[in-house]
Tab-separated table of C-alpha atoms in Angstrom:
chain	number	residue	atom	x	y	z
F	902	UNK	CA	32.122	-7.363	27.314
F	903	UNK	CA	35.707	-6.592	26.439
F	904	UNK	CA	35.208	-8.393	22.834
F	905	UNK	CA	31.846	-6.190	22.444
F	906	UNK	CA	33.775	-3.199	22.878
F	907	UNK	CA	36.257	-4.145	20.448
F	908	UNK	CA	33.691	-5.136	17.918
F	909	UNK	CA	31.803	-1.673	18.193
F	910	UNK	CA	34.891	0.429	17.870
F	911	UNK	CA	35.950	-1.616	15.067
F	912	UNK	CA	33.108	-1.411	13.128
F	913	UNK	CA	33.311	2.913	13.877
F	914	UNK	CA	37.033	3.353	13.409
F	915	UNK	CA	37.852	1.497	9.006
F	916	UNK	CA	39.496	3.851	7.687
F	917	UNK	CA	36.912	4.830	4.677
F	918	UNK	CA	34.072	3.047	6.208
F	919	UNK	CA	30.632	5.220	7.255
F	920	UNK	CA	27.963	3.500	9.348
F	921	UNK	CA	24.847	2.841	7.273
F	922	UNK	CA	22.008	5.780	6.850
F	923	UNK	CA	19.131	4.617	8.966
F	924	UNK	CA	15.941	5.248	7.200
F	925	UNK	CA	12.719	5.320	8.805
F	926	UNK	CA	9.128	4.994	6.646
F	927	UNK	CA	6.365	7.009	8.214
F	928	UNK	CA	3.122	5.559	6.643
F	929	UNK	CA	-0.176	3.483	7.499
F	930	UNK	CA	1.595	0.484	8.284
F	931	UNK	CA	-1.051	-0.549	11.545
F	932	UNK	CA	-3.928	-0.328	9.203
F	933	UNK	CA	-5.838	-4.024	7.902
F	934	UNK	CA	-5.761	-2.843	4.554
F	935	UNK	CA	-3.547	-4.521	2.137
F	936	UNK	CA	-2.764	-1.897	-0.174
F	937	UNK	CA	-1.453	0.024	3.013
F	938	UNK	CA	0.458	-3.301	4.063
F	939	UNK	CA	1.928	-3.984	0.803
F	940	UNK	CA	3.135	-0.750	0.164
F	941	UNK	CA	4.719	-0.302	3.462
F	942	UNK	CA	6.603	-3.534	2.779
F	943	UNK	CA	7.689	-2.951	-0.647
F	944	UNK	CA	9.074	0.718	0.056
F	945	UNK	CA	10.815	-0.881	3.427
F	946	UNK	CA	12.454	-3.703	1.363
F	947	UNK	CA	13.382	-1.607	-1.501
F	948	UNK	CA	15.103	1.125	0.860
F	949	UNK	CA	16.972	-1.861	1.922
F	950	UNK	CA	19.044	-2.288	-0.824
F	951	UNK	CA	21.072	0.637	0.287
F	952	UNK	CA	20.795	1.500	3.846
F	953	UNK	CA	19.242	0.008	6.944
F	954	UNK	CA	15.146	0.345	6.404
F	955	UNK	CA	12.720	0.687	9.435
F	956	UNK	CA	8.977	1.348	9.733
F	957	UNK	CA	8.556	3.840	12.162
F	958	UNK	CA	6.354	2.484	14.290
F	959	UNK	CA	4.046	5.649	14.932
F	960	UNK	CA	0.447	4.945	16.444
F	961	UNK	CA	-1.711	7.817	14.832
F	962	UNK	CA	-4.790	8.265	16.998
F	963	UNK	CA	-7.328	8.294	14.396
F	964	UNK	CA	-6.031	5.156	12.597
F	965	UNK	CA	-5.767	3.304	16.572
F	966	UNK	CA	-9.314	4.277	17.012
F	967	UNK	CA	-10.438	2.762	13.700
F	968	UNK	CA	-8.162	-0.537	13.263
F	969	UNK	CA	-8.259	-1.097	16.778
F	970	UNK	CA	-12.015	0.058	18.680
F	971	UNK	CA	-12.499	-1.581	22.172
F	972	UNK	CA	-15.625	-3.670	22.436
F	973	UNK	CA	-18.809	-2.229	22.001
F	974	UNK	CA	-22.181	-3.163	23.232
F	975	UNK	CA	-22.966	-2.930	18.886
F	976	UNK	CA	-19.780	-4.887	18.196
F	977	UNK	CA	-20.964	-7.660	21.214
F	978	UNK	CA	-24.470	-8.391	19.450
F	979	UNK	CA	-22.608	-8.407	15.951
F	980	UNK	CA	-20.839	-11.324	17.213
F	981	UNK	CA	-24.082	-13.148	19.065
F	982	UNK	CA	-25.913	-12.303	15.335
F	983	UNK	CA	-22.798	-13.228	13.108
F	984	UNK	CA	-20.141	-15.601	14.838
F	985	UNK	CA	-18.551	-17.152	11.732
F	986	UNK	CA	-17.845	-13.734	10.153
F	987	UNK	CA	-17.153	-12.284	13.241
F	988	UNK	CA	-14.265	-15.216	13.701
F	989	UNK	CA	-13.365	-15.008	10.426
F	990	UNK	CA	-12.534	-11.104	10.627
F	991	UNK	CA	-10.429	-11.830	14.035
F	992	UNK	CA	-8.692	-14.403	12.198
F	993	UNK	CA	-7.740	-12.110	9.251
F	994	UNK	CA	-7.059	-9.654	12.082
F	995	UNK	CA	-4.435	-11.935	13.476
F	996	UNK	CA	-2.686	-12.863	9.800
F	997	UNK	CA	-2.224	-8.973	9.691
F	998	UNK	CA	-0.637	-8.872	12.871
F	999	UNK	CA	1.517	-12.210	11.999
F	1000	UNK	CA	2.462	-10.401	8.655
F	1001	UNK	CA	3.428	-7.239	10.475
F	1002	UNK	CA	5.437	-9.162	13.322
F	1003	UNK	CA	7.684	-11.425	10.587
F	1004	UNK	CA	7.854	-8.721	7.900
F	1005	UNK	CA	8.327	-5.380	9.075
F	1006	UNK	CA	11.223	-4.050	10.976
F	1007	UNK	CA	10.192	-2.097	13.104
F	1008	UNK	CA	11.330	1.085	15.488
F	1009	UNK	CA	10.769	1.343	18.858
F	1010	UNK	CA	6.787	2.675	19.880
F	1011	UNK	CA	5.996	6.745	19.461
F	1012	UNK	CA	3.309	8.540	20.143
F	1013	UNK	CA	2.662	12.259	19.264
F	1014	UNK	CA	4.138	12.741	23.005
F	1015	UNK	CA	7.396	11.254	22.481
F	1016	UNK	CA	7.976	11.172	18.662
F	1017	UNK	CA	10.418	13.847	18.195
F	1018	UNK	CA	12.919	11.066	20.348
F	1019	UNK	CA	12.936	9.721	17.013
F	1020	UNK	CA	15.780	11.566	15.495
F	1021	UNK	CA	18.206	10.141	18.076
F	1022	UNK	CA	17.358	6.973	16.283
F	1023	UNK	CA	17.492	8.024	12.360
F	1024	UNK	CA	19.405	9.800	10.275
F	1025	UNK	CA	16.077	10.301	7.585
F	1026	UNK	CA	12.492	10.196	7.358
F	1027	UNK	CA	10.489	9.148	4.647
F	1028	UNK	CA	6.809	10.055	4.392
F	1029	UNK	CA	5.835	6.699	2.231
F	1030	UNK	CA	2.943	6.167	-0.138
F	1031	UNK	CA	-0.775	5.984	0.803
F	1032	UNK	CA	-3.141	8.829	2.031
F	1033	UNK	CA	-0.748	10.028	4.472
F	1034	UNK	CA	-1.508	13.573	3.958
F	1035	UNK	CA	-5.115	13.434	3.606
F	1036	UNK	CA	-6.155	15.195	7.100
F	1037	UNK	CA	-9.535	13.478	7.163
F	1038	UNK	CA	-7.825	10.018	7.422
F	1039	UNK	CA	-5.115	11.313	9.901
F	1040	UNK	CA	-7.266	13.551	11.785
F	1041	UNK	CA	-4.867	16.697	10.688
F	1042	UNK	CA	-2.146	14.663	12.237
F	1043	UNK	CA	0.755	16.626	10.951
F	1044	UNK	CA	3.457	14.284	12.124
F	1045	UNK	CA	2.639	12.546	8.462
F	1046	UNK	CA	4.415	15.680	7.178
F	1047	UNK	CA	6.790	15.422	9.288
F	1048	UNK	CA	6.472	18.277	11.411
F	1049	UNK	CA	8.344	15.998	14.055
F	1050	UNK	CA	11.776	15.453	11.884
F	1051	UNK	CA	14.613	17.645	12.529
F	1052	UNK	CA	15.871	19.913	9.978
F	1053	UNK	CA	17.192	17.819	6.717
F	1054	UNK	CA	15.735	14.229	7.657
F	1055	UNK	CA	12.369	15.180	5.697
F	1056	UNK	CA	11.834	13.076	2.635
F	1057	UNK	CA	8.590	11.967	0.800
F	1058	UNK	CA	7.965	9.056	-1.717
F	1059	UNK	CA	4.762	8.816	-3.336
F	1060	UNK	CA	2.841	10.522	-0.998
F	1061	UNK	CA	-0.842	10.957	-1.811
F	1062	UNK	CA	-4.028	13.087	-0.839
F	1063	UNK	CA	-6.770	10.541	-1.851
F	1064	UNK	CA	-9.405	12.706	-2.013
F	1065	UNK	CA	-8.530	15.649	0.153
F	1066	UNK	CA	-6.665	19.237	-1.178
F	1067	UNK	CA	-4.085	21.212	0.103
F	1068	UNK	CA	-6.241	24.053	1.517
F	1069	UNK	CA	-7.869	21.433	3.354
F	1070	UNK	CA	-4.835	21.858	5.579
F	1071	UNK	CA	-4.431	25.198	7.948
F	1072	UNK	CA	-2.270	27.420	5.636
F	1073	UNK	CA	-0.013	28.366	8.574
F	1074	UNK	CA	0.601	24.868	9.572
F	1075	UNK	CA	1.662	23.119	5.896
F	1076	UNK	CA	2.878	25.372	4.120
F	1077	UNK	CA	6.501	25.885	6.387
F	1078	UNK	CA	6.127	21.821	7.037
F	1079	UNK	CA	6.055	21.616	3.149
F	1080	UNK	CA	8.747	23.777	1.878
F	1081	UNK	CA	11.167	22.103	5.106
F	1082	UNK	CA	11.022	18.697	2.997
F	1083	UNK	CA	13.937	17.898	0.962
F	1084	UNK	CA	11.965	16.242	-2.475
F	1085	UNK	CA	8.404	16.220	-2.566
F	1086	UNK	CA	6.899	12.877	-4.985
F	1087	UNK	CA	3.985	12.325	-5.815
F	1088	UNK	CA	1.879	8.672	-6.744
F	1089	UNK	CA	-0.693	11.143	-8.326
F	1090	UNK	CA	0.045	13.397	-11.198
F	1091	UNK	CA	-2.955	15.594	-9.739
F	1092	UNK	CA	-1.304	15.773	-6.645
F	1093	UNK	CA	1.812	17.581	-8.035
F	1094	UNK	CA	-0.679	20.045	-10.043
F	1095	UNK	CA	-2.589	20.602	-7.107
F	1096	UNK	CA	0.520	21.554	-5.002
F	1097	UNK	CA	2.220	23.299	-7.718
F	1098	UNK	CA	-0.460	26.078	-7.970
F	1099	UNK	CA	-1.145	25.702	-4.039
F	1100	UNK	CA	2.594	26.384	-3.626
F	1101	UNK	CA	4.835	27.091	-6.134
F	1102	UNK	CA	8.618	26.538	-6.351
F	1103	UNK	CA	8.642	23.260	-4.613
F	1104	UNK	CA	9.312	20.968	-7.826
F	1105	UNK	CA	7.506	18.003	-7.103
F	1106	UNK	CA	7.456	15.223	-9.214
F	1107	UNK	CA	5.539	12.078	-9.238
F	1108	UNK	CA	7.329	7.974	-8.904
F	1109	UNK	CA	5.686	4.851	-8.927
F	1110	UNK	CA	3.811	3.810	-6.134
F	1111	UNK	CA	5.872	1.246	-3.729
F	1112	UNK	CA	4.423	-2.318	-5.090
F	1113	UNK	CA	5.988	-1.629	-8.067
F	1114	UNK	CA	9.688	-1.790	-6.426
F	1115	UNK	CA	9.345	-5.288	-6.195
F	1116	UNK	CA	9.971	-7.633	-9.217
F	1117	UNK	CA	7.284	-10.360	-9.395
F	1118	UNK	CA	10.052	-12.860	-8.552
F	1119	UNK	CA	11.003	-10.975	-5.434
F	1120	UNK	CA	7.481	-10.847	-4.213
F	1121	UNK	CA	6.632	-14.618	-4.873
F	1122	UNK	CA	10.491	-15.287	-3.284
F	1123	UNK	CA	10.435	-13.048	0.042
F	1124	UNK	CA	6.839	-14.365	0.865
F	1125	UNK	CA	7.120	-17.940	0.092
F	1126	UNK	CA	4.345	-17.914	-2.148
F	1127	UNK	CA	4.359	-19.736	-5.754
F	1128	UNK	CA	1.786	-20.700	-8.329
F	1129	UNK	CA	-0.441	-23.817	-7.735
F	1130	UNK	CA	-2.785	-26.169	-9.753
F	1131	UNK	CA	-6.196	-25.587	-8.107
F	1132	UNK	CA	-9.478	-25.039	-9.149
F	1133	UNK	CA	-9.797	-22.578	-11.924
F	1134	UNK	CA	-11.615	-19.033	-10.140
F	1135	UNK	CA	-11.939	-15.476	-10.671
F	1136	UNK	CA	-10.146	-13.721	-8.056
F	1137	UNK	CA	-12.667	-10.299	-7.051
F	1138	UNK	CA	-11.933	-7.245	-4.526
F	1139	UNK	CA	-13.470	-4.017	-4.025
F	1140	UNK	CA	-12.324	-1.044	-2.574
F	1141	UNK	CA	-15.172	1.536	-4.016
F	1142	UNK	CA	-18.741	0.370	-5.277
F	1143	UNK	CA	-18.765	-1.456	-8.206
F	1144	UNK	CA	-21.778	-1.343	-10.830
F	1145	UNK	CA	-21.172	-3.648	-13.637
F	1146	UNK	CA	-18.627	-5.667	-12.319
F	1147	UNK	CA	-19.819	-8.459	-10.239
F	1148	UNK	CA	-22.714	-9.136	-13.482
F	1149	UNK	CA	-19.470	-9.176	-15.696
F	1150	UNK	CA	-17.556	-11.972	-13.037
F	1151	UNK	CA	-20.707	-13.701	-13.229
F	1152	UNK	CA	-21.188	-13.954	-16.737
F	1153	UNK	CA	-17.367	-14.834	-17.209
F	1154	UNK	CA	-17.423	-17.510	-14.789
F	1155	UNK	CA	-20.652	-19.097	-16.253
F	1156	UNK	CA	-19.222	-19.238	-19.397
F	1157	UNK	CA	-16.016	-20.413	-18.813
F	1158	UNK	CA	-17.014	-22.867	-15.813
F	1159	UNK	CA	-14.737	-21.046	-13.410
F	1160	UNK	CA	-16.143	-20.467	-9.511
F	1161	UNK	CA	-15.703	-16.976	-8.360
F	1162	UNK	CA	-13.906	-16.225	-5.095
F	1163	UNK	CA	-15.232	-12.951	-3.562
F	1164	UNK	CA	-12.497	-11.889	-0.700
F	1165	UNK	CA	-13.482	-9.655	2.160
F	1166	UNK	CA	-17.558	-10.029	1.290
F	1167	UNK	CA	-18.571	-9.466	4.378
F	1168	UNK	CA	-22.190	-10.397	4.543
F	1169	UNK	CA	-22.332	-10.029	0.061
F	1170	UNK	CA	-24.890	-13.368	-0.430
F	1171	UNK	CA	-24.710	-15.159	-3.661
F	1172	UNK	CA	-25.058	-18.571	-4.404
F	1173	UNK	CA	-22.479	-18.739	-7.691
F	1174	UNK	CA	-20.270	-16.598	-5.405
F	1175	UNK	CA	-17.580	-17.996	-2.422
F	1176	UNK	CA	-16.788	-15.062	0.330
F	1177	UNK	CA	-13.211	-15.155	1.738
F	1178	UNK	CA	-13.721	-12.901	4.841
F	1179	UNK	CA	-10.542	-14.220	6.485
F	1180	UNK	CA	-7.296	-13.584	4.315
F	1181	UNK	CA	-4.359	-12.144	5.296
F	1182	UNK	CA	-1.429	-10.295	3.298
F	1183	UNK	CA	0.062	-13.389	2.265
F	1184	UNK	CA	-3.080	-15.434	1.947
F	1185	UNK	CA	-4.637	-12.451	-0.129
F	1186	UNK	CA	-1.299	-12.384	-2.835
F	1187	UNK	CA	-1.678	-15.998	-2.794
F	1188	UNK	CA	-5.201	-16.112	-4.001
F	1189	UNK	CA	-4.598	-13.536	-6.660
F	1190	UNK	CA	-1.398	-15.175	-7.913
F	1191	UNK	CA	-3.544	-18.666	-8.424
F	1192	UNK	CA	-6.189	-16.723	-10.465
F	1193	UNK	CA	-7.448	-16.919	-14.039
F	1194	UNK	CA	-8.621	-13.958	-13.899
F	1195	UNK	CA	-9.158	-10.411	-11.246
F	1196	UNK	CA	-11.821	-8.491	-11.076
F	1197	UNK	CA	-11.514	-5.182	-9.165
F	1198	UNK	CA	-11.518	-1.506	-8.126
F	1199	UNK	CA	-8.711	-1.301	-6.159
F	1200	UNK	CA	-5.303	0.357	-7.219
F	1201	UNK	CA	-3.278	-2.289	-5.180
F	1202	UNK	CA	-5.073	-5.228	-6.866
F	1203	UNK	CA	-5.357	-3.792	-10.664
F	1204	UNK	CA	-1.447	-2.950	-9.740
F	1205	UNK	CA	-0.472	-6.091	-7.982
F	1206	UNK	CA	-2.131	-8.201	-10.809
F	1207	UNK	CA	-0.078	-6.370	-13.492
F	1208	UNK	CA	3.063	-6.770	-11.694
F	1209	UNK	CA	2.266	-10.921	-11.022
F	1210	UNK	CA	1.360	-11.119	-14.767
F	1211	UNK	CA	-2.288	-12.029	-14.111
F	1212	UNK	CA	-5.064	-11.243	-16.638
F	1213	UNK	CA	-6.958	-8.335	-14.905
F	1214	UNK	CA	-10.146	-5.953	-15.335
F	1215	UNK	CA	-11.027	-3.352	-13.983
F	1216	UNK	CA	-13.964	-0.910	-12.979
F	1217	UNK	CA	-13.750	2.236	-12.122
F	1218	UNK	CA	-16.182	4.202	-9.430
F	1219	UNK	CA	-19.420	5.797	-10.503
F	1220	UNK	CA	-19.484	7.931	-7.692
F	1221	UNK	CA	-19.026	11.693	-7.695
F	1222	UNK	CA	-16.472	11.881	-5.128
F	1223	UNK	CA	-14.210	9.087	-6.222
F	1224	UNK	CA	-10.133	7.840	-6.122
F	1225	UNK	CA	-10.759	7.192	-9.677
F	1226	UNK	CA	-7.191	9.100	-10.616
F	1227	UNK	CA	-4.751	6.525	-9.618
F	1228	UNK	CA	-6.719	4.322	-11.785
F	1229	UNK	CA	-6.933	5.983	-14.383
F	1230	UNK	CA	-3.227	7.605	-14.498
F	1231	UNK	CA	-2.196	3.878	-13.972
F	1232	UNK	CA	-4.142	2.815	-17.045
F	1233	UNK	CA	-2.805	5.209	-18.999
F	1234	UNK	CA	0.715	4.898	-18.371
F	1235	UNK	CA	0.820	1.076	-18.614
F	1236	UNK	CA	-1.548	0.979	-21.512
F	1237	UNK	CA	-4.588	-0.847	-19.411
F	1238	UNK	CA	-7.504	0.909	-20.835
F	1239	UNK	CA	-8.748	-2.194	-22.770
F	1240	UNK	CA	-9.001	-4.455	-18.949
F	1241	UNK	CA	-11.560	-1.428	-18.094
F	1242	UNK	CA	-15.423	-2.886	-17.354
F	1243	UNK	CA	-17.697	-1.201	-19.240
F	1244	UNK	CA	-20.221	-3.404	-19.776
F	1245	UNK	CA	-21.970	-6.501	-18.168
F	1246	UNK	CA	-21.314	-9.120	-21.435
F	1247	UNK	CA	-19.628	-12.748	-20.985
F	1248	UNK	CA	-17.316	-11.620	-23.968
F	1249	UNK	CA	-13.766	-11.937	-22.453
F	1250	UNK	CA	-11.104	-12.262	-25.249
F	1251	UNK	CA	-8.484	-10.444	-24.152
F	1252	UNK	CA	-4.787	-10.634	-24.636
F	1253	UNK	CA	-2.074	-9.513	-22.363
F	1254	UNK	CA	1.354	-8.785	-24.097
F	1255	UNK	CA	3.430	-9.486	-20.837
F	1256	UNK	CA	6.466	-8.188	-22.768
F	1257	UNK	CA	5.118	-5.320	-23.356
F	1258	UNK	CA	3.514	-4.437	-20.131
F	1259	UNK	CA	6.675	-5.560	-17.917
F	1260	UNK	CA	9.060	-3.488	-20.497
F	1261	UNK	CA	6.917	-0.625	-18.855
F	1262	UNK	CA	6.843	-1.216	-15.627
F	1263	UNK	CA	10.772	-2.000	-15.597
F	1264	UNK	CA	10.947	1.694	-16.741
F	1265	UNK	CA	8.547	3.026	-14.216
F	1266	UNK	CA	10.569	1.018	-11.640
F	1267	UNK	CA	14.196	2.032	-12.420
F	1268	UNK	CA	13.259	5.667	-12.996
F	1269	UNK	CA	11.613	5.583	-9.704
F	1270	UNK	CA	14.102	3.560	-7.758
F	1271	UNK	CA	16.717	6.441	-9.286
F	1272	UNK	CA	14.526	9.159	-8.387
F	1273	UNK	CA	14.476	7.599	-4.371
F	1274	UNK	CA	18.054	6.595	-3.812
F	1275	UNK	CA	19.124	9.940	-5.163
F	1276	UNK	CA	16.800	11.748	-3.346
F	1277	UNK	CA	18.270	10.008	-0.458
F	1278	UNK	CA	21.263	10.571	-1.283
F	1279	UNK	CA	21.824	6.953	-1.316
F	1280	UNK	CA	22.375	6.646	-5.184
């Protein structure tokens, strides 16, 4: 005990010396999505670099009740009807919790009873990336803008709305919980429009969203995963419907003599087609590192793909209410507009100048690691 006590004030008493910031990430780091997953991570490792990182391990009641339902009489005869997809989902539902368990570092437990306790253990708060502040998501949680953190711990990186607004919100709740955060960034360039006229003074500015903080070699390096010869296949995900783009794999992969590996299909039939219904984090960057080519309308997949320097297209949503944006702001500032689906053709002579593109996103990525450290004031 003696040498533990000597150790502690040793570490507290170098002349010169400050204990490490603790930073804590407030984001959707409980839900099976792997956008939400992989951003968590990325922003966690990144913040890293410079101080000691944690997720703040925050159980949202609306997110609970969606990622984690108790049995149902419904859910019961799904599984008597289905078995092999309903064991497949458990078993992707366990790789998410395995992925959680070894990669995050994580704070103690908080509820919206006891999550104020949370500045005895922080010295910052960091509203991360994903559709934290979109109220119909959160159920107008407002401990996502940090309504919880005491004065000067509030901090934001590339927070996003999806496809909620500002006067969604109660005026007299957000706007004080908005103006008490020290930088306000954006993943959306709408976003910092929308709040600009909703609220103006607040200088917000939009970053890069977290995946991008990650080189492709630290990725592959701090989850073990690596490039191998298999069967040629075209790698597809969907977030929002698709229209052209499953004709387009199709014709592609029929041309080319490539299979086509459909991940989280659910009960999508098709005999050219193989569904992947149980793949984790890992086992979902794995699959899309391995492919010739992905197919999707997902943000994190289109973005992921770019950053692994895989040939990618893209479709964007037909709906009216869409997430199209972060698509299409992506696309333009990487130059991606060609990879867009447009049509249903086999016609797929594309080329990727990998230079090019990763000369970008090294730009986006130091501006935006700049932009967070000295926001931090960890720069």
């Amino acid at each position: 005990n003696m040498m533990w006590m000597t150790l502690l004030v040793y570490d507290y008493i170098i002349p010169g010396e400050k204990p490490m910031k603790r930073v804590a990430i407030l984001t959707f780091h409980r839900a099976h999505n792997y956008g939400a997953v992989f951003q968590a991570y990325a922003l966690q490792e990144a913040i890293s670099e410079k101080c000691d990182s944690y997720i703040l391990d925050y159980r949202c009641n609306n997110i609970e009740k969606f990622y984690y339902r108790k049995p149902t009489i419904k859910s019961i005869v799904k599984q008597i009807i289905f078995p092999r997809l309903c064991q497949q989902s458990r078993e992707r539902k366990r790789r998410y919790i395995e992925f959680s368990n070894k990669y995050f570092r994580l704070s103690d437990k908080y509820t919206s009873d006891n999550i104020k306790d949370a500045n005895h253990e922080f010295d910052a708060f960091v509203a991360g990336s994903d559709q934290i502040w979109n109220p119909f998501i959160t159920g107008y949680d407002l401990n996502y803008l940090l309504e919880f953190a005491e004065n000067g711990k509030a901090y934001t990186y590339a927070a996003s709305l999806g496809k909620a607004r500002f006067v969604d919100w109660k005026e007299e709740f957000i706007k004080p919980l908005l103006k008490k955060i020290n930088n306000i960034s954006f993943r959306e360039k709408t976003s910092v429009d929308m709040l600009n006229q909703y609220l103006p003074g607040l200088a917000p500015y939009t970053v890069i969203d977290p995946v991008y903080l990650l080189t492709r070699k630290q990725w592959m390096e701090k989850l073990g995963i690596d490039r191998k010869n298999k069967k040629k296949y075209i790698f597809m995900y969907f977030v929002a419907p698709q229209t052209n783009a499953i004709k387009k794999a199709k014709a592609i992969a029929e041309k080319k003599g490539w299979d086509i590996l459909y991940v989280d299909a659910l009960r999508y039939k098709d005999s050219q087609i193989v569904n992947i219904n149980n793949a984790g984090p890992v086992e979902f960057l794995e699959l899309l590192l391995n492919a010739e080519l992905v197919i999707t309308t997902s943000f994190h997949a289109l973005s992921l793909s770019i950053i692994m320097n895989r040939p990618v297209l893209y479709e964007l949503s037909k709906e009216i209410v869409n997430a199209n944006s972060r698509l299409s702001d992506l696309a333009e500032t990487l130059q991606l507009k060609e990879y867009e689906i447009k049509d249903t053709d086999s016609k797929y002579e594309i080329s990727y100048n990998w230079d090019d593109i990763n000369s970008r996103i090294e730009t986006l990525r130091s501006d935006s690691r700049n932009k967070l450290f000295l926001s931090l004031e960890l720069s």
